[in-house]
């Protein structure tokens, strides 16, 4: 076999790999549908496992493991384990007992106190819809990590040596930026608008055209329209492959950037919608990055000149709060840089905010989810909805930055928690904590779930709501407090372990400045006389939102994935632990995990606390100025159709106040029924768009 045949065979092998992945995904969907039907059949009073098993192509033991109530009488009389431990076919072993069940039996927990409800009266109780049966998992739920017992676990409760977030001792340098519509070739540089010939829109053609038009040097190119990285998408099985191929295509006179000075950002960032290409001249004297302006806000149908005006307006507004503010490449970079300039130079944290141990950072990464995304389907909602009303929380995360955990956390074991008084327990649960808990949904519960539980999948979560369901999970203080003090009835919470921080305000100054900038720009977007400037102000206000949103996300510091390219002639140099994600005749593109970097600005405890607070506010939030409560748990049972990060979808409008303040619920869509209940996310999004359009029409006609 020669080198050419070898390379071709590798290409065929990768195609087979992708086909296998697709087949495995299809098989998982079919198995899930099969198990769902078995569970439904089990509701028939005369259902028998002996008949269901051959129809499903499963063994009797597998059906009984899925639905224990179907155990034949001859087996039910024996010890339970006899039926479940009989040998299963090698090709389809019986599901193993979930780790949570073992922990349920062996790990003692300390019962948390039931707290005072957050409102005196519960929402009006309508006749409850039939609760959905508890779905049998199609595969074992994801096991969440826990803190080791004894001294080993106690050793996690420290900080990484010589690593802390400190106030910068330098002035950030701005980069010369142009704005390019890759569809029309319109380029905006400062106050000049030029027309370029971009050919097929390759990296080489774009760089050649831009540097011919602006020879004095450009360091950043924002693509405002056209998405040139998608132009060959039909030639690749996945969109990310097309993006990688575009970024790595030969560009005469240029090569992939390897970084400069203290700038650690080098190489390309492969993202299906908002990639980043970093290049330097072969001479090494010129560095430039190509980015999508869509990282900041939606640029659909917006001229590049207005996009530039939005960035200028954003910069001038931020400068009123940060005299040395600089717009960096992405909202997350900008947000983190601005935050570092609010780190106190005097007082308790003048030496910086220390970074947690890698063990605690890894624990938070694995156990602290972000936004709640859940679609609730019949029978938990009606088959035909009377309406679909969308409420979106305005600038939501800004509402939850006033308090965050600081310092080295204390470990609160079940034994420790049990020794505290009820007052001490309540104070701890109301503080900045992250808790390992065993949860039981109370008898008679007929509303949505409150606490996230791990579901199959890399970082998937679901929200159990069936009465009597018990599960083990991790959750933040705001959600635990909501479960114990919700307006309907308290849930049973057993504390197994936890992290408890001192209360602090590391993000408060940063957030207040961003909220003031957002408020000012939002007002300009409403009041400015010129339509173009109103649009620019609106985009700039969206950019401020992105700075806070993605700035918070940057604190989470997930394990890094490095992307690289290797010439086909040097394939043996591809790292052994790398996954090949794309290839062509000349290059192989790969990626590999590198774990947690020594990032001085890694604070996943802050991101986790804010995300927990935002999820809790979707359920119950007090409007102090109006002395009322809002959120899903303050609506009738069966009226919540979906959660989508900061939004609620309901079957009826609510009389909730809106003062255009962070966290307020804004009515963004209203579609009148009858409407078939959405069964997929695509259905929901289609109804959402129709509801927004309908609400806009009604307001214009009013």
XYZ file of C-alpha atoms in Angstrom:
702
model
C 0.000 0.000 0.000
C 1.388 3.372 -1.000
C 0.880 6.685 0.780
C -1.907 7.792 -1.566
C -3.901 4.583 -1.063
C -3.330 4.809 2.696
C -4.649 8.388 2.796
C -7.692 7.438 0.718
C -8.453 4.499 3.007
C -8.256 6.789 6.045
C -10.784 9.069 4.413
C -13.145 6.153 3.814
C -12.687 5.051 7.425
C -13.724 8.485 8.681
C -16.843 8.383 6.541
C -17.692 5.008 8.085
C -17.085 6.495 11.540
C -19.613 9.243 10.888
C -22.129 6.754 9.435
C -21.766 4.594 12.561
C -22.418 7.600 14.787
C -25.581 8.390 12.854
C -26.726 4.758 13.039
C -26.078 4.637 16.785
C -28.113 7.810 17.289
C -30.956 6.362 15.220
C -30.827 3.110 17.208
C -30.974 5.038 20.507
C -34.087 6.878 19.308
C -35.778 3.622 18.307
C -34.937 1.983 21.636
C -36.310 5.001 23.489
C -39.554 4.771 21.509
C -39.751 1.023 22.221
C -39.305 1.517 25.967
C -41.876 4.292 25.965
C -44.430 1.984 24.345
C -43.658 -0.777 26.853
C -44.278 1.678 29.698
C -47.610 2.697 28.160
C -48.641 -0.949 27.650
C -47.921 -1.610 31.311
C -50.758 0.733 32.260
C -53.267 -1.829 30.911
C -54.540 -3.787 33.921
C -54.205 -7.150 32.150
C -50.774 -6.467 30.638
C -48.332 -9.365 30.958
C -44.569 -9.327 30.576
C -44.767 -12.782 28.891
C -46.639 -11.234 25.936
C -44.811 -7.906 25.820
C -41.295 -9.396 25.880
C -41.457 -11.285 22.543
C -43.299 -8.400 20.904
C -40.488 -6.055 21.956
C -37.683 -8.472 21.163
C -36.499 -8.404 24.767
C -36.047 -10.997 27.460
C -38.552 -11.338 30.271
C -35.955 -10.003 32.714
C -35.390 -6.880 30.631
C -39.097 -6.067 30.507
C -39.448 -6.609 34.264
C -36.386 -4.441 34.896
C -38.022 -1.710 32.832
C -41.459 -2.054 34.486
C -41.178 -4.009 37.799
C -44.970 -4.128 38.151
C -45.062 -6.582 35.221
C -43.140 -9.257 37.119
C -44.989 -12.628 36.736
C -46.635 -13.967 39.878
C -44.227 -16.905 40.016
C -41.339 -14.498 40.168
C -42.971 -11.880 42.339
C -43.255 -14.411 45.137
C -39.498 -14.857 45.130
C -36.938 -12.317 46.330
C -36.906 -9.363 43.939
C -33.315 -9.872 42.882
C -33.983 -13.400 41.589
C -35.947 -12.164 38.602
C -33.517 -9.392 37.774
C -30.307 -11.318 38.143
C -31.046 -14.265 35.869
C -28.569 -14.451 32.958
C -29.454 -12.144 30.082
C -28.428 -12.604 26.438
C -24.904 -11.360 25.807
C -26.129 -9.044 23.076
C -28.547 -7.178 25.348
C -27.593 -7.154 29.030
C -30.148 -6.031 31.580
C -29.733 -2.433 32.734
C -27.491 -2.078 35.747
C -28.814 -0.425 38.873
C -28.339 3.336 38.690
C -25.655 4.769 40.981
C -28.227 7.046 42.592
C -30.199 4.036 43.850
C -27.160 2.560 45.570
C -26.363 5.909 47.120
C -29.967 6.226 48.258
C -29.548 3.096 50.354
C -26.064 3.697 51.716
C -25.542 7.435 52.148
C -27.249 9.081 55.128
C -28.537 12.615 54.553
C -29.540 15.496 56.810
C -33.123 16.661 56.295
C -33.392 20.339 55.367
C -36.117 22.361 57.136
C -39.341 23.327 55.378
C -39.231 27.107 54.982
C -41.898 29.795 54.997
C -43.734 29.831 51.640
C -42.816 32.731 49.374
C -46.449 33.806 49.068
C -49.399 33.319 51.388
C -51.787 31.813 48.840
C -50.952 29.407 46.069
C -52.083 30.093 42.485
C -55.672 29.268 41.687
C -55.972 25.491 41.559
C -57.574 24.293 38.355
C -58.499 20.628 37.943
C -55.170 18.900 37.639
C -54.285 17.214 34.389
C -53.313 13.580 34.490
C -49.687 13.406 35.593
C -47.316 11.873 33.112
C -46.113 8.413 34.080
C -42.564 8.280 35.313
C -40.565 7.492 32.157
C -38.287 4.504 32.377
C -34.808 5.635 31.366
C -33.629 4.256 28.039
C -30.102 4.221 29.365
C -28.492 4.788 32.721
C -28.731 8.388 33.862
C -25.494 10.295 33.943
C -23.713 9.791 37.251
C -22.669 13.039 38.898
C -19.380 13.186 40.793
C -19.247 13.576 44.542
C -16.627 14.744 47.007
C -14.500 11.894 48.388
C -14.967 11.037 52.032
C -12.459 12.042 54.672
C -9.143 13.863 54.265
C -8.988 13.278 50.512
C -12.189 15.261 49.956
C -11.242 17.870 52.552
C -8.047 18.540 50.579
C -10.148 19.826 47.673
C -11.237 22.828 49.736
C -8.373 25.123 48.907
C -7.165 27.393 46.145
C -4.693 26.887 43.327
C -1.305 28.182 44.523
C -0.130 31.488 43.050
C -3.225 31.943 40.891
C -5.613 34.831 41.504
C -7.672 37.419 39.609
C -5.881 40.732 40.017
C -6.373 44.248 38.723
C -4.467 44.668 35.430
C -1.352 46.829 35.405
C -1.541 47.675 31.704
C -3.771 49.561 29.275
C -5.586 47.378 26.766
C -4.698 48.253 23.174
C -7.422 48.748 20.577
C -7.181 46.994 17.222
C -7.834 48.561 13.832
C -11.161 47.099 12.697
C -13.151 46.950 9.456
C -16.682 45.707 8.790
C -17.353 43.591 5.701
C -20.539 42.380 4.062
C -19.263 39.208 2.395
C -22.359 39.002 0.185
C -22.151 42.448 -1.426
C -18.446 43.162 -0.871
C -19.234 46.396 1.006
C -16.392 47.321 3.380
C -16.597 50.029 6.048
C -13.353 51.390 7.515
C -13.764 54.319 9.892
C -15.913 56.809 7.950
C -15.138 55.318 4.519
C -17.292 52.864 2.575
C -15.542 50.840 -0.138
C -16.608 48.184 -2.608
C -14.481 45.033 -2.876
C -14.363 42.149 -5.325
C -14.225 39.033 -3.143
C -14.275 36.313 -5.812
C -15.513 33.106 -4.183
C -15.074 34.491 -0.664
C -12.133 32.339 0.396
C -9.858 33.435 3.237
C -7.110 34.292 0.754
C -9.439 36.362 -1.440
C -10.867 38.268 1.527
C -7.436 39.063 2.990
C -6.071 40.115 -0.394
C -9.037 42.400 -1.126
C -9.137 43.984 2.341
C -5.417 44.721 2.551
C -5.424 46.109 -0.981
C -8.227 48.529 -0.019
C -6.803 49.407 3.425
C -3.025 49.105 3.039
C -2.238 50.867 6.320
C -3.044 47.710 8.182
C -6.094 45.972 9.614
C -6.078 43.746 12.716
C -9.696 42.628 12.843
C -12.270 41.940 10.144
C -15.887 41.596 11.265
C -18.103 39.778 8.784
C -21.547 41.374 9.058
C -23.342 39.267 6.438
C -22.672 36.452 4.010
C -21.109 33.785 6.279
C -18.414 32.827 3.728
C -17.440 29.849 5.904
C -20.748 28.197 4.926
C -20.383 28.487 1.137
C -19.279 24.875 0.663
C -21.524 23.437 3.368
C -23.230 21.072 0.898
C -19.893 19.343 0.295
C -19.428 18.334 3.935
C -21.444 16.002 6.201
C -21.429 18.510 9.081
C -21.458 22.290 9.161
C -18.456 22.347 11.466
C -16.455 20.422 8.843
C -17.263 23.071 6.246
C -16.162 25.817 8.631
C -12.897 24.034 9.428
C -12.169 23.528 5.733
C -12.761 27.222 5.015
C -10.563 28.389 7.892
C -7.711 26.087 6.896
C -7.802 26.600 3.134
C -4.495 27.894 1.700
C -4.158 31.682 1.752
C -1.118 32.792 -0.278
C 1.235 34.867 1.859
C -0.530 33.950 5.113
C -0.385 31.157 7.681
C -2.238 30.284 10.881
C -1.381 32.727 13.661
C 0.843 31.372 16.422
C 0.322 34.267 18.845
C 2.326 37.301 19.799
C 3.673 38.707 23.026
C 1.309 38.076 25.931
C -1.577 37.360 23.564
C -2.309 33.672 24.143
C -5.073 33.572 21.516
C -3.628 31.729 18.551
C -4.964 29.276 16.030
C -8.498 29.104 14.716
C -11.701 28.669 16.697
C -13.990 26.280 14.811
C -17.624 27.145 15.523
C -20.539 26.290 13.212
C -21.964 29.841 13.219
C -19.431 32.248 14.701
C -15.929 30.964 13.923
C -12.691 32.883 14.400
C -9.842 32.679 11.926
C -6.452 33.988 13.075
C -3.731 34.595 10.498
C -0.306 36.153 10.221
C 1.774 37.046 7.215
C 4.522 34.667 6.273
C 6.910 37.434 7.264
C 5.329 37.421 10.743
C 4.874 41.197 10.811
C 1.119 41.388 10.298
C -1.573 39.682 12.409
C -5.284 39.703 11.615
C -8.406 37.869 12.731
C -11.632 37.259 10.831
C -14.711 37.095 13.064
C -18.484 37.129 12.865
C -20.296 40.226 14.116
C -23.069 37.786 15.001
C -21.183 37.045 18.225
C -22.438 40.400 19.466
C -25.961 40.774 18.071
C -28.186 39.768 15.171
C -26.939 41.558 12.037
C -29.619 40.238 9.660
C -30.523 42.931 7.095
C -28.253 45.473 8.827
C -25.845 47.520 6.683
C -22.175 47.301 7.726
C -22.092 51.085 8.296
C -24.830 50.764 10.948
C -22.996 47.825 12.516
C -19.890 50.020 12.782
C -21.979 52.851 14.308
C -23.280 50.386 16.901
C -19.725 49.443 17.928
C -18.708 53.101 18.138
C -21.757 53.887 20.276
C -21.002 50.863 22.468
C -17.400 52.017 22.953
C -18.308 55.615 23.836
C -20.967 54.440 26.313
C -18.598 52.029 28.032
C -15.944 54.756 28.207
C -18.236 56.791 30.459
C -17.779 54.035 33.073
C -14.345 52.674 32.154
C -12.032 55.412 30.818
C -9.703 52.749 29.413
C -12.443 50.531 27.927
C -11.546 48.725 24.694
C -13.842 46.632 22.490
C -12.129 43.283 22.163
C -12.841 40.534 19.664
C -15.752 38.888 21.461
C -18.285 39.852 24.145
C -16.769 37.328 26.580
C -13.256 38.767 26.175
C -14.588 42.294 26.548
C -16.702 41.412 29.578
C -13.867 39.742 31.413
C -11.428 42.557 30.612
C -13.875 45.173 31.911
C -14.478 43.112 35.045
C -10.748 42.937 35.820
C -10.751 46.746 35.889
C -13.295 46.680 38.730
C -11.190 44.397 40.962
C -10.490 46.440 44.110
C -6.971 47.733 44.560
C -7.560 48.230 48.276
C -9.262 46.252 50.996
C -9.740 42.540 51.588
C -9.259 41.414 47.991
C -6.610 43.898 46.897
C -4.360 40.909 46.185
C -7.023 39.465 43.922
C -9.687 36.782 44.047
C -7.941 33.392 44.369
C -8.874 30.591 41.958
C -10.375 27.398 43.387
C -8.540 24.087 43.317
C -8.774 22.186 40.054
C -10.836 19.503 41.814
C -13.535 21.969 42.860
C -13.523 23.614 39.442
C -14.004 20.209 37.861
C -16.833 19.414 40.279
C -18.642 22.662 39.466
C -18.137 22.122 35.750
C -19.767 18.690 35.954
C -22.622 19.554 38.340
C -23.701 23.152 37.580
C -25.902 23.425 34.509
C -26.774 26.658 32.752
C -30.215 27.640 31.430
C -33.336 25.510 31.829
C -34.669 24.161 28.536
C -37.745 21.967 28.845
C -40.762 21.233 26.677
C -43.808 19.933 28.576
C -46.119 17.774 26.498
C -49.534 16.108 26.961
C -50.904 14.741 29.229
C -49.174 17.320 31.477
C -50.630 20.088 29.273
C -53.824 19.968 27.182
C -53.705 18.441 23.701
C -55.179 21.716 22.426
C -53.829 24.906 23.984
C -56.160 27.845 24.523
C -53.214 30.149 23.705
C -49.425 30.286 23.702
C -48.063 33.329 25.502
C -44.333 34.050 25.688
C -42.773 35.878 28.626
C -39.063 36.643 28.449
C -37.025 37.922 31.409
C -35.390 41.215 30.423
C -31.563 41.218 30.765
C -32.092 38.332 33.174
C -28.591 37.480 34.405
C -27.988 41.080 35.464
C -30.625 40.512 38.159
C -28.510 37.863 39.909
C -25.045 39.420 40.181
C -25.545 41.379 43.400
C -24.161 38.560 45.580
C -21.598 35.839 44.874
C -19.493 33.452 46.890
C -15.936 34.527 47.718
C -12.986 33.021 49.528
C -12.268 29.392 50.282
C -15.542 27.456 50.637
C -16.333 25.383 53.692
C -17.301 21.761 53.311
C -20.703 21.106 54.877
C -21.228 17.379 55.330
C -24.544 15.773 56.229
C -23.260 15.271 59.774
C -22.300 18.925 60.127
C -25.609 20.156 58.680
C -27.581 17.922 61.041
C -25.911 19.446 64.107
C -26.983 22.987 63.206
C -30.084 24.735 64.479
C -32.912 25.405 62.041
C -31.877 29.066 61.945
C -28.313 28.139 60.970
C -29.549 25.690 58.360
C -31.859 28.283 56.821
C -29.092 30.880 56.710
C -26.766 28.421 54.978
C -29.351 27.455 52.357
C -30.052 31.118 51.668
C -26.326 31.818 51.262
C -23.896 31.206 48.408
C -23.698 27.433 48.301
C -23.641 24.449 45.983
C -25.308 21.393 47.484
C -25.251 17.647 46.944
C -28.799 16.588 47.797
C -31.291 13.761 47.701
C -34.662 15.063 46.557
C -38.176 13.631 46.813
C -41.100 15.157 44.926
C -43.934 15.496 47.483
C -47.148 13.512 47.378
C -49.892 15.408 45.573
C -47.508 17.617 43.573
C -49.194 18.604 40.292
C -46.978 21.376 38.917
C -43.642 21.633 37.101
C -40.387 20.240 38.458
C -38.128 22.463 40.545
C -34.676 20.905 40.759
C -32.488 19.634 37.905
C -31.570 15.960 37.783
C -28.893 14.424 35.557
C -30.225 12.851 32.388
C -28.447 10.674 29.838
C -26.086 12.771 27.754
C -22.939 14.772 28.207
C -24.451 17.726 30.100
C -28.180 16.978 29.890
C -30.632 17.805 32.684
C -34.307 17.157 33.257
C -36.735 18.271 35.963
C -38.670 15.427 37.668
C -42.191 16.375 38.717
C -43.964 13.045 39.351
C -45.020 12.687 43.016
C -42.856 10.269 44.963
C -39.896 10.438 42.568
C -36.564 10.425 44.412
C -33.280 11.427 42.794
C -29.822 12.618 43.775
C -28.334 15.753 42.264
C -26.356 18.953 42.852
C -28.092 22.328 42.979
C -27.399 25.911 43.938
C -28.756 27.673 46.994
C -31.486 29.661 45.154
C -33.055 26.494 43.744
C -32.821 24.610 47.037
C -34.477 27.543 48.768
C -37.250 27.590 46.130
C -37.891 23.863 46.599
C -38.271 24.372 50.349
C -40.202 27.673 50.282
C -42.296 27.511 47.097
C -45.928 28.737 47.193
C -47.480 25.259 46.807
C -45.791 22.803 49.204
C -42.229 22.134 50.376
C -40.179 19.375 48.804
C -38.183 16.876 50.837
C -34.480 17.789 50.622
C -31.741 15.749 52.285
C -28.306 17.362 52.425
C -25.546 14.894 51.549
C -22.628 17.310 51.150
C -22.000 20.860 50.067
C -19.811 23.863 49.393
C -20.633 27.021 51.350
C -18.915 30.317 50.499
C -18.810 33.631 52.293
C -21.184 36.176 50.751
C -19.428 38.816 48.658
C -19.960 41.289 45.819
C -17.171 40.611 43.303
C -19.434 41.278 40.300
C -21.675 44.014 41.666
C -19.715 47.074 40.483
C -19.124 45.548 37.047
C -22.774 44.593 36.662
C -24.096 47.979 37.812
C -21.984 49.777 35.204
C -23.159 47.439 32.465
C -26.787 47.832 33.554
C -26.432 51.629 33.420
C -24.876 51.396 29.945
C -27.649 49.069 28.800
C -30.366 51.334 30.201
C -28.918 54.407 28.477
C -28.595 52.675 25.108
C -32.059 51.117 25.370
C -33.509 54.604 25.982
C -31.691 55.962 22.912
C -33.087 53.110 20.861
C -36.588 54.252 21.847
C -36.152 58.018 21.639
C -33.566 58.895 18.973
C -34.998 60.774 16.002
C -32.920 59.120 13.258
C -33.956 55.540 12.387
C -30.358 54.471 11.653
C -29.180 55.733 15.036
C -32.105 54.055 16.776
C -31.048 50.786 15.175
C -27.418 51.362 16.135
C -28.422 52.105 19.738
C -30.580 48.966 19.868
C -27.695 46.844 18.581
C -25.326 48.454 21.075
C -27.723 47.665 23.939
C -27.820 44.049 22.756
C -24.024 44.065 22.748
C -23.986 45.169 26.402
C -26.297 42.279 27.201
C -23.902 39.934 25.389
C -20.928 41.346 27.312
C -22.567 40.492 30.640
C -24.063 37.188 29.494
C -20.903 35.800 27.905
C -18.675 37.463 30.457
C -20.400 35.397 33.128
C -20.005 32.322 30.950
C -16.261 32.967 30.652
C -15.915 32.609 34.438
C -17.139 29.004 34.132
C -13.878 28.033 32.380
C -14.782 24.701 30.882
C -12.000 22.253 30.011
C -10.279 23.540 26.910
C -10.447 21.947 23.484
C -7.510 22.813 21.232
C -7.922 22.728 17.446
C -4.913 22.285 15.178
C -3.878 21.396 11.640
C -1.174 19.062 10.393
C 0.015 18.596 6.781
C -1.169 15.333 5.236
C 2.462 14.438 4.574
C 3.099 14.521 8.346
C 0.035 12.589 9.528
C 2.078 10.721 12.115
C 2.533 14.046 13.951
C -1.176 14.281 14.790
C -1.358 14.024 18.628
C -2.241 10.527 19.791
C -5.215 11.749 21.888
C -6.622 13.965 19.125
C -9.874 13.467 17.236
C -9.665 14.176 13.511
C -12.577 16.451 12.641
C -11.836 17.328 8.992
C -9.303 16.741 6.245
C -8.565 17.633 2.623
C -5.791 16.854 0.163
C -3.275 19.020 2.039
C -4.204 19.260 5.732
C -5.692 17.285 8.609
C -7.717 19.259 11.162
C -7.917 17.806 14.659
C -8.963 18.714 18.166
C -8.034 17.408 21.587
C -8.966 18.234 25.192
C -6.291 19.851 27.343
C -8.082 20.018 30.698
C -8.228 23.172 32.799
C -5.709 25.875 32.012
C -4.042 28.032 34.668
C -6.548 30.769 34.044
C -6.351 33.523 36.676
C -9.944 34.517 35.885
C -11.584 31.100 36.343
C -14.455 31.416 38.824
C -17.060 28.741 38.029
C -18.569 29.318 41.483
C -19.824 32.722 40.292
C -21.310 31.442 37.048
C -22.963 28.522 38.875
C -24.568 30.831 41.428
C -25.953 33.186 38.785
C -27.317 30.348 36.665
C -28.990 28.811 39.712
C -30.560 32.147 40.613
C -31.870 32.607 37.075
C -33.415 29.128 36.988
C -35.041 29.724 40.371
C -36.482 33.050 39.181
C -38.229 31.259 36.319
C -40.199 29.492 39.034
C -40.716 32.207 41.629
C -39.498 35.789 41.831
C -40.588 38.591 44.098
C -41.369 42.008 42.561
C -40.582 44.143 45.575
C -41.883 47.415 44.146
C -45.242 45.807 43.392
C -45.337 43.493 46.440
C -46.168 40.504 44.257
C -44.642 37.296 42.976
C -44.205 36.117 39.397
C -42.940 32.956 37.739
C -44.081 29.488 36.688
C -45.133 28.344 40.174
C -47.508 31.313 40.368
C -49.554 30.049 37.410
C -52.233 27.316 37.478
C -51.105 23.685 37.104
C -50.991 22.545 33.499
C -50.447 26.055 32.116
C -46.650 25.927 31.618
C -45.792 24.670 28.133
C -42.042 25.277 28.016
C -38.951 26.853 29.550
C -36.206 28.252 27.313
C -33.332 29.742 29.335
C -34.903 33.115 30.239
C -38.363 32.571 28.770
C -41.642 30.987 29.854
C -44.363 29.765 27.485
C -47.836 29.667 29.043
C -51.400 28.884 27.996
C -52.798 32.176 29.286
C -51.619 35.793 29.746
C -50.522 36.924 33.200
C -50.970 40.276 34.887
C -47.270 40.579 35.698
C -45.771 44.067 36.055
C -42.976 45.131 33.704
C -40.859 48.215 34.440
C -38.125 47.532 31.852
C -35.757 46.532 34.635
C -33.431 43.514 34.643
C -35.361 40.382 35.529
C -38.821 41.743 34.633
C -41.050 39.468 32.564
C -41.748 41.005 29.150
C -44.666 39.754 27.052
C -43.017 39.039 23.673
C -45.596 36.869 21.935
C -49.270 35.909 22.085
C -50.849 33.347 19.769
C -54.531 32.656 20.325
C -55.871 29.119 20.166
C -56.933 26.494 19.863
C -53.369 25.408 19.088
C -52.047 21.834 19.026
C -49.550 21.452 21.864
C -46.000 21.448 20.448
C -44.321 18.038 20.562
C -40.842 19.081 19.426
C -38.559 22.053 19.850
C -39.078 22.882 16.171
C -42.842 23.045 16.764
C -42.328 25.347 19.737
C -40.031 27.715 17.847
C -42.456 27.927 14.937
C -45.306 28.797 17.321
C -43.039 31.278 19.122
C -42.287 33.136 15.886
C -45.965 33.158 14.924
C -46.883 34.460 18.386
C -44.353 37.285 18.196
C -45.616 38.315 14.771
C -49.229 38.192 15.970
C -48.497 40.320 19.037
C -46.688 42.908 16.899
C -49.631 43.112 14.492
C -52.124 43.515 17.316
C -50.102 46.298 18.915
C -49.749 48.119 15.612
C -53.483 47.900 15.028
C -54.363 49.024 18.544
